[in-house]
C-alpha cells in the first residue's frame, strides 16, 4: 500500500513516526512506529491492555467493562464508551482481543465484534468497524549503545466512527502529537506504578496469557504437534463462549501479524488474499 507520511517527532526517550493510507473503499488506515526508551515489551504490552489504568492518561475512555474472558487463551471481549467533543455523540465499542507471543515479540490484536447480548442503542452510537492491532518487540536503545533496552511498537489502526473523512483527517493530524505525548506520560506513570507491590489489574493479568508461536524465516508458523493440537481443540471448545464465538484467523503479512475474524472488513480480506498468494508462491518455489 502507498503510505503518506504524517509525522516524525522525537524526544530524548521517545521516537515517533506516523503514516496514513486512504483506500478507495473503507476508512482511512493509520500506521505508526513508536520507540520507548528504557522499556520492556512485557510492560508495554500490559500498559496497552490495562483498561483500569487507561482513564488516567486517556480522557476519551469514559467507561469500560469486561464482558467475557477465556482464562486459557487470554481472549477478552470488552465494552468501551468513548467521550467525543461536543459536536459528536459518544461512541460505543464492543472489542474482541487476544495476544500471541513469539519469543520476546508480542502480536496484540483488537477488533470490533458482534455481541447480541448487548443490544444496540441510539446513543451512544456503536462503532462496528474497528481494528487496532500492534506488534511489540525489543530494539536497540536510542542512545546508540547497542543494548536492547528500548521497545518498539508498530500499530495498524482503522475504524468507521461515522464522521466525514475530511473532518476525521483534520482532527487526527492536529491532535496526533498531543495524544502521543499523553500516551507516553501515561506509560511512564504506569511504569512507576508497577514498581509498587500493588496487585495487577484483571486486564494486566489477562495480558500475560498469550498464545505461544514460533518464528520461521521471517513469518510465523502455527504448526503444532498432534498431542498439543488435541489439547488445544479441547480448550478451544471450553472457551467458545468466552471468545464470543469469534473464529480467530491470522496471517503474517510482511513480517507483521494481522489477525482476521469471521467478520473481516474489505481491507482484511485483501490482506488475507494477498498473503495467501505469496505463501502459495513460496511453497511452490520450495517444491521446485
PDB file of C-alpha atoms in Angstrom:
ATOM      1  CA  UNK A   1       0.000   0.000   0.000  1.00  0.00           C
ATOM      2  CA  UNK A   2       1.047   3.600  -0.592  1.00  0.00           C
ATOM      3  CA  UNK A   3       1.608   5.361   2.712  1.00  0.00           C
ATOM      4  CA  UNK A   4       1.627   9.132   3.185  1.00  0.00           C
ATOM      5  CA  UNK A   5       3.978  10.385   5.884  1.00  0.00           C
ATOM      6  CA  UNK A   6       2.160  12.357   8.573  1.00  0.00           C
ATOM      7  CA  UNK A   7       4.666  12.998  11.335  1.00  0.00           C
ATOM      8  CA  UNK A   8       8.134  12.268  12.665  1.00  0.00           C
ATOM      9  CA  UNK A   9       8.945  13.543  16.149  1.00  0.00           C
ATOM     10  CA  UNK A  10      11.309  12.546  18.921  1.00  0.00           C
ATOM     11  CA  UNK A  11      12.339  13.372  22.480  1.00  0.00           C
ATOM     12  CA  UNK A  12      15.310  12.004  24.473  1.00  0.00           C
ATOM     13  CA  UNK A  13      13.303   8.903  25.480  1.00  0.00           C
ATOM     14  CA  UNK A  14      10.702   8.611  22.710  1.00  0.00           C
ATOM     15  CA  UNK A  15      10.712   8.395  18.903  1.00  0.00           C
ATOM     16  CA  UNK A  16       7.502   8.519  16.864  1.00  0.00           C
ATOM     17  CA  UNK A  17       6.604   8.181  13.179  1.00  0.00           C
ATOM     18  CA  UNK A  18       3.142   8.028  11.599  1.00  0.00           C
ATOM     19  CA  UNK A  19       1.716   7.336   8.154  1.00  0.00           C
ATOM     20  CA  UNK A  20      -1.725   7.320   6.541  1.00  0.00           C
ATOM     21  CA  UNK A  21      -3.255   5.252   3.740  1.00  0.00           C
ATOM     22  CA  UNK A  22      -6.546   6.110   2.027  1.00  0.00           C
ATOM     23  CA  UNK A  23      -8.079   3.078   0.286  1.00  0.00           C
ATOM     24  CA  UNK A  24     -10.735   3.502  -2.385  1.00  0.00           C
ATOM     25  CA  UNK A  25     -13.216   1.663  -0.169  1.00  0.00           C
ATOM     26  CA  UNK A  26     -13.357   1.751   3.614  1.00  0.00           C
ATOM     27  CA  UNK A  27     -11.945   4.008   6.320  1.00  0.00           C
ATOM     28  CA  UNK A  28      -8.503   5.605   6.395  1.00  0.00           C
ATOM     29  CA  UNK A  29      -5.777   3.301   7.717  1.00  0.00           C
ATOM     30  CA  UNK A  30      -3.140   4.693  10.078  1.00  0.00           C
ATOM     31  CA  UNK A  31       0.239   3.137  10.768  1.00  0.00           C
ATOM     32  CA  UNK A  32       2.710   4.303  13.390  1.00  0.00           C
ATOM     33  CA  UNK A  33       6.018   3.258  14.908  1.00  0.00           C
ATOM     34  CA  UNK A  34       6.844   4.293  18.462  1.00  0.00           C
ATOM     35  CA  UNK A  35      10.070   3.551  20.305  1.00  0.00           C
ATOM     36  CA  UNK A  36      10.035   3.809  24.103  1.00  0.00           C
ATOM     37  CA  UNK A  37      13.442   4.132  25.734  1.00  0.00           C
ATOM     38  CA  UNK A  38      14.068   2.076  28.900  1.00  0.00           C
ATOM     39  CA  UNK A  39      11.017  -0.132  28.422  1.00  0.00           C
ATOM     40  CA  UNK A  40      10.371  -3.870  28.224  1.00  0.00           C
ATOM     41  CA  UNK A  41       7.916  -5.462  25.757  1.00  0.00           C
ATOM     42  CA  UNK A  42       6.042  -7.105  28.639  1.00  0.00           C
ATOM     43  CA  UNK A  43       5.384  -3.814  30.420  1.00  0.00           C
ATOM     44  CA  UNK A  44       4.333  -2.056  27.200  1.00  0.00           C
ATOM     45  CA  UNK A  45       2.012  -4.997  26.430  1.00  0.00           C
ATOM     46  CA  UNK A  46       0.368  -4.746  29.852  1.00  0.00           C
ATOM     47  CA  UNK A  47       0.080  -0.964  29.542  1.00  0.00           C
ATOM     48  CA  UNK A  48      -1.890  -1.142  26.297  1.00  0.00           C
ATOM     49  CA  UNK A  49      -4.167  -3.866  27.709  1.00  0.00           C
ATOM     50  CA  UNK A  50      -4.818  -2.258  31.111  1.00  0.00           C
ATOM     51  CA  UNK A  51      -8.233  -0.602  30.851  1.00  0.00           C
ATOM     52  CA  UNK A  52      -8.315   0.052  34.598  1.00  0.00           C
ATOM     53  CA  UNK A  53      -5.296   2.343  34.304  1.00  0.00           C
ATOM     54  CA  UNK A  54      -6.158   3.789  30.892  1.00  0.00           C
ATOM     55  CA  UNK A  55      -8.528   6.581  32.077  1.00  0.00           C
ATOM     56  CA  UNK A  56      -5.568   8.096  33.942  1.00  0.00           C
ATOM     57  CA  UNK A  57      -3.954   9.060  30.624  1.00  0.00           C
ATOM     58  CA  UNK A  58      -6.751   8.700  28.047  1.00  0.00           C
ATOM     59  CA  UNK A  59      -9.530  11.230  28.792  1.00  0.00           C
ATOM     60  CA  UNK A  60     -11.671   9.809  25.982  1.00  0.00           C
ATOM     61  CA  UNK A  61     -12.314   6.484  27.736  1.00  0.00           C
ATOM     62  CA  UNK A  62     -15.374   7.198  29.824  1.00  0.00           C
ATOM     63  CA  UNK A  63     -16.446   3.637  30.603  1.00  0.00           C
ATOM     64  CA  UNK A  64     -15.186   0.088  30.252  1.00  0.00           C
ATOM     65  CA  UNK A  65     -16.327  -3.362  31.303  1.00  0.00           C
ATOM     66  CA  UNK A  66     -15.042  -6.886  30.668  1.00  0.00           C
ATOM     67  CA  UNK A  67     -17.999  -8.724  29.118  1.00  0.00           C
ATOM     68  CA  UNK A  68     -16.384 -12.140  28.655  1.00  0.00           C
ATOM     69  CA  UNK A  69     -12.967 -13.722  29.018  1.00  0.00           C
ATOM     70  CA  UNK A  70     -11.219 -17.031  28.408  1.00  0.00           C
ATOM     71  CA  UNK A  71      -8.627 -17.904  31.086  1.00  0.00           C
ATOM     72  CA  UNK A  72      -6.972 -20.483  28.803  1.00  0.00           C
ATOM     73  CA  UNK A  73      -6.128 -18.163  25.903  1.00  0.00           C
ATOM     74  CA  UNK A  74      -6.413 -14.716  27.458  1.00  0.00           C
ATOM     75  CA  UNK A  75      -9.075 -13.773  24.928  1.00  0.00           C
ATOM     76  CA  UNK A  76     -11.381 -10.991  26.108  1.00  0.00           C
ATOM     77  CA  UNK A  77     -14.469  -9.160  24.934  1.00  0.00           C
ATOM     78  CA  UNK A  78     -14.642  -5.659  26.400  1.00  0.00           C
ATOM     79  CA  UNK A  79     -17.188  -2.860  26.256  1.00  0.00           C
ATOM     80  CA  UNK A  80     -15.907   0.695  25.801  1.00  0.00           C
ATOM     81  CA  UNK A  81     -17.690   4.037  25.692  1.00  0.00           C
ATOM     82  CA  UNK A  82     -15.523   6.889  24.439  1.00  0.00           C
ATOM     83  CA  UNK A  83     -16.239  10.551  25.031  1.00  0.00           C
ATOM     84  CA  UNK A  84     -16.117  12.722  21.921  1.00  0.00           C
ATOM     85  CA  UNK A  85     -16.105  16.538  21.533  1.00  0.00           C
ATOM     86  CA  UNK A  86     -19.387  18.394  21.976  1.00  0.00           C
ATOM     87  CA  UNK A  87     -20.242  18.331  18.255  1.00  0.00           C
ATOM     88  CA  UNK A  88     -20.215  14.498  18.222  1.00  0.00           C
ATOM     89  CA  UNK A  89     -22.116  11.999  20.296  1.00  0.00           C
ATOM     90  CA  UNK A  90     -20.171   9.480  22.349  1.00  0.00           C
ATOM     91  CA  UNK A  91     -19.144   6.246  20.653  1.00  0.00           C
ATOM     92  CA  UNK A  92     -19.604   2.670  21.877  1.00  0.00           C
ATOM     93  CA  UNK A  93     -17.256  -0.226  21.074  1.00  0.00           C
ATOM     94  CA  UNK A  94     -17.527  -3.990  21.572  1.00  0.00           C
ATOM     95  CA  UNK A  95     -13.951  -5.220  21.174  1.00  0.00           C
ATOM     96  CA  UNK A  96     -12.542  -8.727  20.969  1.00  0.00           C
ATOM     97  CA  UNK A  97      -8.837  -9.000  21.756  1.00  0.00           C
ATOM     98  CA  UNK A  98      -6.106 -11.597  22.062  1.00  0.00           C
ATOM     99  CA  UNK A  99      -2.301 -11.836  22.264  1.00  0.00           C
ATOM    100  CA  UNK A 100       0.251 -14.056  20.532  1.00  0.00           C
ATOM    101  CA  UNK A 101       3.885 -14.351  21.594  1.00  0.00           C
ATOM    102  CA  UNK A 102       6.970 -15.377  19.622  1.00  0.00           C
ATOM    103  CA  UNK A 103       9.947 -15.140  21.961  1.00  0.00           C
ATOM    104  CA  UNK A 104      10.062 -11.528  23.108  1.00  0.00           C
ATOM    105  CA  UNK A 105       7.775 -10.316  20.297  1.00  0.00           C
ATOM    106  CA  UNK A 106       4.075  -9.798  21.036  1.00  0.00           C
ATOM    107  CA  UNK A 107       1.280  -9.627  18.484  1.00  0.00           C
ATOM    108  CA  UNK A 108      -1.677  -7.822  20.031  1.00  0.00           C
ATOM    109  CA  UNK A 109      -4.975  -7.936  18.198  1.00  0.00           C
ATOM    110  CA  UNK A 110      -8.129  -5.940  18.912  1.00  0.00           C
ATOM    111  CA  UNK A 111     -11.135  -5.686  16.626  1.00  0.00           C
ATOM    112  CA  UNK A 112     -14.817  -4.853  16.724  1.00  0.00           C
ATOM    113  CA  UNK A 113     -17.029  -7.928  17.161  1.00  0.00           C
ATOM    114  CA  UNK A 114     -20.800  -8.523  17.150  1.00  0.00           C
ATOM    115  CA  UNK A 115     -22.322  -9.055  20.579  1.00  0.00           C
ATOM    116  CA  UNK A 116     -26.102  -9.682  20.526  1.00  0.00           C
ATOM    117  CA  UNK A 117     -26.258  -9.887  24.329  1.00  0.00           C
ATOM    118  CA  UNK A 118     -25.716  -6.108  24.464  1.00  0.00           C
ATOM    119  CA  UNK A 119     -28.495  -4.524  22.384  1.00  0.00           C
ATOM    120  CA  UNK A 120     -27.707  -1.531  20.187  1.00  0.00           C
ATOM    121  CA  UNK A 121     -28.977   1.871  21.355  1.00  0.00           C
ATOM    122  CA  UNK A 122     -29.463   5.239  19.641  1.00  0.00           C
ATOM    123  CA  UNK A 123     -26.868   6.787  21.943  1.00  0.00           C
ATOM    124  CA  UNK A 124     -24.013   6.241  22.299  1.00  0.00           C
ATOM    125  CA  UNK A 125     -23.513   5.345  18.644  1.00  0.00           C
ATOM    126  CA  UNK A 126     -21.921   1.924  18.185  1.00  0.00           C
ATOM    127  CA  UNK A 127     -18.754   1.626  16.068  1.00  0.00           C
ATOM    128  CA  UNK A 128     -18.929  -1.722  14.279  1.00  0.00           C
ATOM    129  CA  UNK A 129     -15.867  -1.471  12.039  1.00  0.00           C
ATOM    130  CA  UNK A 130     -12.843  -1.223  14.311  1.00  0.00           C
ATOM    131  CA  UNK A 131      -9.360  -2.720  14.007  1.00  0.00           C
ATOM    132  CA  UNK A 132      -6.434  -1.596  16.158  1.00  0.00           C
ATOM    133  CA  UNK A 133      -3.556  -4.010  16.487  1.00  0.00           C
ATOM    134  CA  UNK A 134       0.149  -3.807  17.126  1.00  0.00           C
ATOM    135  CA  UNK A 135       3.471  -5.640  17.241  1.00  0.00           C
ATOM    136  CA  UNK A 136       5.655  -5.053  20.312  1.00  0.00           C
ATOM    137  CA  UNK A 137       9.321  -6.035  20.303  1.00  0.00           C
ATOM    138  CA  UNK A 138      12.658  -5.140  21.949  1.00  0.00           C
ATOM    139  CA  UNK A 139      15.016  -2.928  19.941  1.00  0.00           C
ATOM    140  CA  UNK A 140      18.324  -1.199  20.469  1.00  0.00           C
ATOM    141  CA  UNK A 141      18.437   1.822  22.719  1.00  0.00           C
ATOM    142  CA  UNK A 142      18.008   5.286  21.239  1.00  0.00           C
ATOM    143  CA  UNK A 143      21.315   6.067  22.959  1.00  0.00           C
ATOM    144  CA  UNK A 144      23.145   4.018  20.338  1.00  0.00           C
ATOM    145  CA  UNK A 145      24.935   1.815  22.873  1.00  0.00           C
ATOM    146  CA  UNK A 146      23.773  -1.417  21.204  1.00  0.00           C
ATOM    147  CA  UNK A 147      21.713  -2.520  24.216  1.00  0.00           C
ATOM    148  CA  UNK A 148      18.210  -3.943  23.685  1.00  0.00           C
ATOM    149  CA  UNK A 149      16.787  -1.657  26.346  1.00  0.00           C
ATOM    150  CA  UNK A 150      14.147   0.052  24.187  1.00  0.00           C
ATOM    151  CA  UNK A 151      10.788  -1.200  22.937  1.00  0.00           C
ATOM    152  CA  UNK A 152       9.264  -0.648  19.501  1.00  0.00           C
ATOM    153  CA  UNK A 153       5.520  -0.649  18.864  1.00  0.00           C
ATOM    154  CA  UNK A 154       4.180  -0.855  15.315  1.00  0.00           C
ATOM    155  CA  UNK A 155       0.478  -0.006  15.177  1.00  0.00           C
ATOM    156  CA  UNK A 156      -2.122  -0.501  12.444  1.00  0.00           C
ATOM    157  CA  UNK A 157      -5.457   1.205  13.126  1.00  0.00           C
ATOM    158  CA  UNK A 158      -8.703   1.930  11.321  1.00  0.00           C
ATOM    159  CA  UNK A 159     -12.285   2.483  12.367  1.00  0.00           C
ATOM    160  CA  UNK A 160     -15.526   3.874  10.974  1.00  0.00           C
ATOM    161  CA  UNK A 161     -16.735   6.410  13.539  1.00  0.00           C
ATOM    162  CA  UNK A 162     -19.424   7.800  11.228  1.00  0.00           C
ATOM    163  CA  UNK A 163     -17.551  11.094  10.848  1.00  0.00           C
ATOM    164  CA  UNK A 164     -16.796  12.643   7.412  1.00  0.00           C
ATOM    165  CA  UNK A 165     -13.308  11.652   6.275  1.00  0.00           C
ATOM    166  CA  UNK A 166     -12.049  15.215   5.877  1.00  0.00           C
ATOM    167  CA  UNK A 167     -13.155  16.123   9.404  1.00  0.00           C
ATOM    168  CA  UNK A 168     -11.580  12.961  10.829  1.00  0.00           C
ATOM    169  CA  UNK A 169      -8.305  13.584   8.945  1.00  0.00           C
ATOM    170  CA  UNK A 170      -8.094  17.138  10.249  1.00  0.00           C
ATOM    171  CA  UNK A 171      -8.771  16.035  13.816  1.00  0.00           C
ATOM    172  CA  UNK A 172      -6.172  13.271  13.704  1.00  0.00           C
ATOM    173  CA  UNK A 173      -3.498  15.488  12.195  1.00  0.00           C
ATOM    174  CA  UNK A 174      -3.979  18.274  14.742  1.00  0.00           C
ATOM    175  CA  UNK A 175      -4.359  16.001  17.762  1.00  0.00           C
ATOM    176  CA  UNK A 176      -1.771  13.334  16.949  1.00  0.00           C
ATOM    177  CA  UNK A 177       1.321  14.643  18.724  1.00  0.00           C
ATOM    178  CA  UNK A 178      -0.657  15.738  21.770  1.00  0.00           C
ATOM    179  CA  UNK A 179      -2.154  12.254  22.011  1.00  0.00           C
ATOM    180  CA  UNK A 180       1.278  10.647  21.687  1.00  0.00           C
ATOM    181  CA  UNK A 181       2.637  12.830  24.496  1.00  0.00           C
ATOM    182  CA  UNK A 182      -0.304  11.842  26.725  1.00  0.00           C
ATOM    183  CA  UNK A 183       0.281   8.187  25.909  1.00  0.00           C
ATOM    184  CA  UNK A 184       3.991   8.486  26.711  1.00  0.00           C
ATOM    185  CA  UNK A 185       3.323  10.269  30.007  1.00  0.00           C
ATOM    186  CA  UNK A 186       0.758   7.588  30.815  1.00  0.00           C
ATOM    187  CA  UNK A 187       3.249   4.829  30.124  1.00  0.00           C
ATOM    188  CA  UNK A 188       5.877   6.398  32.407  1.00  0.00           C
ATOM    189  CA  UNK A 189       3.253   6.749  35.157  1.00  0.00           C
ATOM    190  CA  UNK A 190       2.311   3.089  34.616  1.00  0.00           C
ATOM    191  CA  UNK A 191       5.972   2.131  34.755  1.00  0.00           C
ATOM    192  CA  UNK A 192       6.313   3.837  38.139  1.00  0.00           C
ATOM    193  CA  UNK A 193       3.051   2.382  39.445  1.00  0.00           C
ATOM    194  CA  UNK A 194       4.176  -1.157  38.593  1.00  0.00           C
ATOM    195  CA  UNK A 195       7.243  -0.752  40.793  1.00  0.00           C
ATOM    196  CA  UNK A 196       4.976  -0.993  43.817  1.00  0.00           C
ATOM    197  CA  UNK A 197       3.700  -4.273  45.220  1.00  0.00           C
ATOM    198  CA  UNK A 198       0.091  -3.480  44.358  1.00  0.00           C
ATOM    199  CA  UNK A 199      -1.781  -6.421  42.768  1.00  0.00           C
ATOM    200  CA  UNK A 200      -2.129  -6.413  38.975  1.00  0.00           C
ATOM    201  CA  UNK A 201      -5.443  -5.443  37.437  1.00  0.00           C
ATOM    202  CA  UNK A 202      -7.569  -8.129  35.824  1.00  0.00           C
ATOM    203  CA  UNK A 203      -6.718  -6.774  32.366  1.00  0.00           C
ATOM    204  CA  UNK A 204      -2.972  -6.893  33.059  1.00  0.00           C
ATOM    205  CA  UNK A 205      -3.258 -10.456  34.347  1.00  0.00           C
ATOM    206  CA  UNK A 206      -5.074 -11.466  31.164  1.00  0.00           C
ATOM    207  CA  UNK A 207      -2.362  -9.807  29.061  1.00  0.00           C
ATOM    208  CA  UNK A 208       0.077 -12.380  30.411  1.00  0.00           C
ATOM    209  CA  UNK A 209      -2.000 -15.239  28.933  1.00  0.00           C
ATOM    210  CA  UNK A 210      -0.536 -15.348  25.447  1.00  0.00           C
ATOM    211  CA  UNK A 211      -0.635 -17.979  22.715  1.00  0.00           C
ATOM    212  CA  UNK A 212       2.922 -19.142  22.001  1.00  0.00           C
ATOM    213  CA  UNK A 213       4.001 -19.256  18.362  1.00  0.00           C
ATOM    214  CA  UNK A 214       7.357 -19.927  16.657  1.00  0.00           C
ATOM    215  CA  UNK A 215       9.165 -17.576  14.253  1.00  0.00           C
ATOM    216  CA  UNK A 216      10.070 -19.234  10.942  1.00  0.00           C
ATOM    217  CA  UNK A 217      12.026 -17.417   8.232  1.00  0.00           C
ATOM    218  CA  UNK A 218      10.512 -14.025   8.917  1.00  0.00           C
ATOM    219  CA  UNK A 219       6.938 -15.308   9.057  1.00  0.00           C
ATOM    220  CA  UNK A 220       5.045 -17.120  11.773  1.00  0.00           C
ATOM    221  CA  UNK A 221       4.396 -20.846  11.924  1.00  0.00           C
ATOM    222  CA  UNK A 222       1.330 -22.194  13.705  1.00  0.00           C
ATOM    223  CA  UNK A 223       2.256 -25.853  13.207  1.00  0.00           C
ATOM    224  CA  UNK A 224       1.516 -27.810  16.386  1.00  0.00           C
ATOM    225  CA  UNK A 225       2.326 -31.405  17.209  1.00  0.00           C
ATOM    226  CA  UNK A 226      -0.707 -33.685  17.266  1.00  0.00           C
ATOM    227  CA  UNK A 227      -0.884 -34.019  21.056  1.00  0.00           C
ATOM    228  CA  UNK A 228      -0.730 -30.258  21.517  1.00  0.00           C
ATOM    229  CA  UNK A 229      -3.316 -29.807  18.784  1.00  0.00           C
ATOM    230  CA  UNK A 230      -5.743 -32.163  20.531  1.00  0.00           C
ATOM    231  CA  UNK A 231      -5.239 -30.307  23.791  1.00  0.00           C
ATOM    232  CA  UNK A 232      -5.787 -27.006  22.016  1.00  0.00           C
ATOM    233  CA  UNK A 233      -9.028 -28.267  20.465  1.00  0.00           C
ATOM    234  CA  UNK A 234     -10.328 -29.235  23.900  1.00  0.00           C
ATOM    235  CA  UNK A 235      -9.528 -25.839  25.373  1.00  0.00           C
ATOM    236  CA  UNK A 236     -10.973 -24.153  22.301  1.00  0.00           C
ATOM    237  CA  UNK A 237     -14.283 -25.874  22.917  1.00  0.00           C
ATOM    238  CA  UNK A 238     -14.215 -24.852  26.575  1.00  0.00           C
ATOM    239  CA  UNK A 239     -13.614 -21.221  25.666  1.00  0.00           C
ATOM    240  CA  UNK A 240     -16.015 -20.979  22.736  1.00  0.00           C
ATOM    241  CA  UNK A 241     -18.388 -18.786  24.700  1.00  0.00           C
ATOM    242  CA  UNK A 242     -15.528 -16.874  26.279  1.00  0.00           C
ATOM    243  CA  UNK A 243     -14.446 -15.736  22.816  1.00  0.00           C
ATOM    244  CA  UNK A 244     -17.936 -14.697  21.817  1.00  0.00           C
ATOM    245  CA  UNK A 245     -17.934 -17.287  19.034  1.00  0.00           C
ATOM    246  CA  UNK A 246     -15.073 -15.500  17.243  1.00  0.00           C
ATOM    247  CA  UNK A 247     -13.170 -17.720  14.856  1.00  0.00           C
ATOM    248  CA  UNK A 248      -9.765 -16.041  15.017  1.00  0.00           C
ATOM    249  CA  UNK A 249      -7.706 -16.419  11.854  1.00  0.00           C
ATOM    250  CA  UNK A 250      -4.345 -14.824  11.316  1.00  0.00           C
ATOM    251  CA  UNK A 251      -1.632 -14.495   8.738  1.00  0.00           C
ATOM    252  CA  UNK A 252       1.842 -12.989   8.657  1.00  0.00           C
ATOM    253  CA  UNK A 253       1.988 -10.075   6.262  1.00  0.00           C
ATOM    254  CA  UNK A 254       5.386  -8.538   5.618  1.00  0.00           C
ATOM    255  CA  UNK A 255       6.672  -9.706   8.986  1.00  0.00           C
ATOM    256  CA  UNK A 256       3.743  -8.157  10.895  1.00  0.00           C
ATOM    257  CA  UNK A 257       0.879 -10.267  12.226  1.00  0.00           C
ATOM    258  CA  UNK A 258      -2.635  -9.396  11.154  1.00  0.00           C
ATOM    259  CA  UNK A 259      -5.451 -11.315  12.793  1.00  0.00           C
ATOM    260  CA  UNK A 260      -8.692 -11.615  10.929  1.00  0.00           C
ATOM    261  CA  UNK A 261     -12.002 -12.845  12.343  1.00  0.00           C
ATOM    262  CA  UNK A 262     -15.050 -14.142  10.506  1.00  0.00           C
ATOM    263  CA  UNK A 263     -16.455 -10.624  10.249  1.00  0.00           C
ATOM    264  CA  UNK A 264     -13.477  -9.288   8.309  1.00  0.00           C
ATOM    265  CA  UNK A 265     -13.650  -5.956   6.524  1.00  0.00           C
ATOM    266  CA  UNK A 266     -12.558  -5.290   2.957  1.00  0.00           C
ATOM    267  CA  UNK A 267      -9.043  -4.310   3.993  1.00  0.00           C
ATOM    268  CA  UNK A 268      -8.536  -7.507   5.983  1.00  0.00           C
ATOM    269  CA  UNK A 269      -9.823  -9.635   3.109  1.00  0.00           C
ATOM    270  CA  UNK A 270      -7.382  -8.011   0.699  1.00  0.00           C
ATOM    271  CA  UNK A 271      -4.509  -8.684   3.096  1.00  0.00           C
ATOM    272  CA  UNK A 272      -5.600 -12.301   3.552  1.00  0.00           C
ATOM    273  CA  UNK A 273      -5.844 -12.950  -0.201  1.00  0.00           C
ATOM    274  CA  UNK A 274      -2.503 -11.289  -0.911  1.00  0.00           C
ATOM    275  CA  UNK A 275      -0.742 -13.175   1.872  1.00  0.00           C
ATOM    276  CA  UNK A 276      -2.235 -16.459   0.719  1.00  0.00           C
ATOM    277  CA  UNK A 277      -0.997 -15.899  -2.803  1.00  0.00           C
ATOM    278  CA  UNK A 278       2.514 -15.059  -1.583  1.00  0.00           C
ATOM    279  CA  UNK A 279       2.584 -18.083   0.735  1.00  0.00           C
ATOM    280  CA  UNK A 280       1.486 -20.361  -2.119  1.00  0.00           C
ATOM    281  CA  UNK A 281       4.177 -18.929  -4.361  1.00  0.00           C
ATOM    282  CA  UNK A 282       6.844 -19.551  -1.693  1.00  0.00           C
ATOM    283  CA  UNK A 283       5.694 -23.147  -1.229  1.00  0.00           C
ATOM    284  CA  UNK A 284       5.696 -23.665  -4.969  1.00  0.00           C
ATOM    285  CA  UNK A 285       9.247 -22.312  -5.213  1.00  0.00           C
ATOM    286  CA  UNK A 286      10.458 -24.634  -2.450  1.00  0.00           C
ATOM    287  CA  UNK A 287       8.857 -27.692  -4.050  1.00  0.00           C
ATOM    288  CA  UNK A 288      10.653 -26.977  -7.319  1.00  0.00           C
TER     289      UNK A 288
END
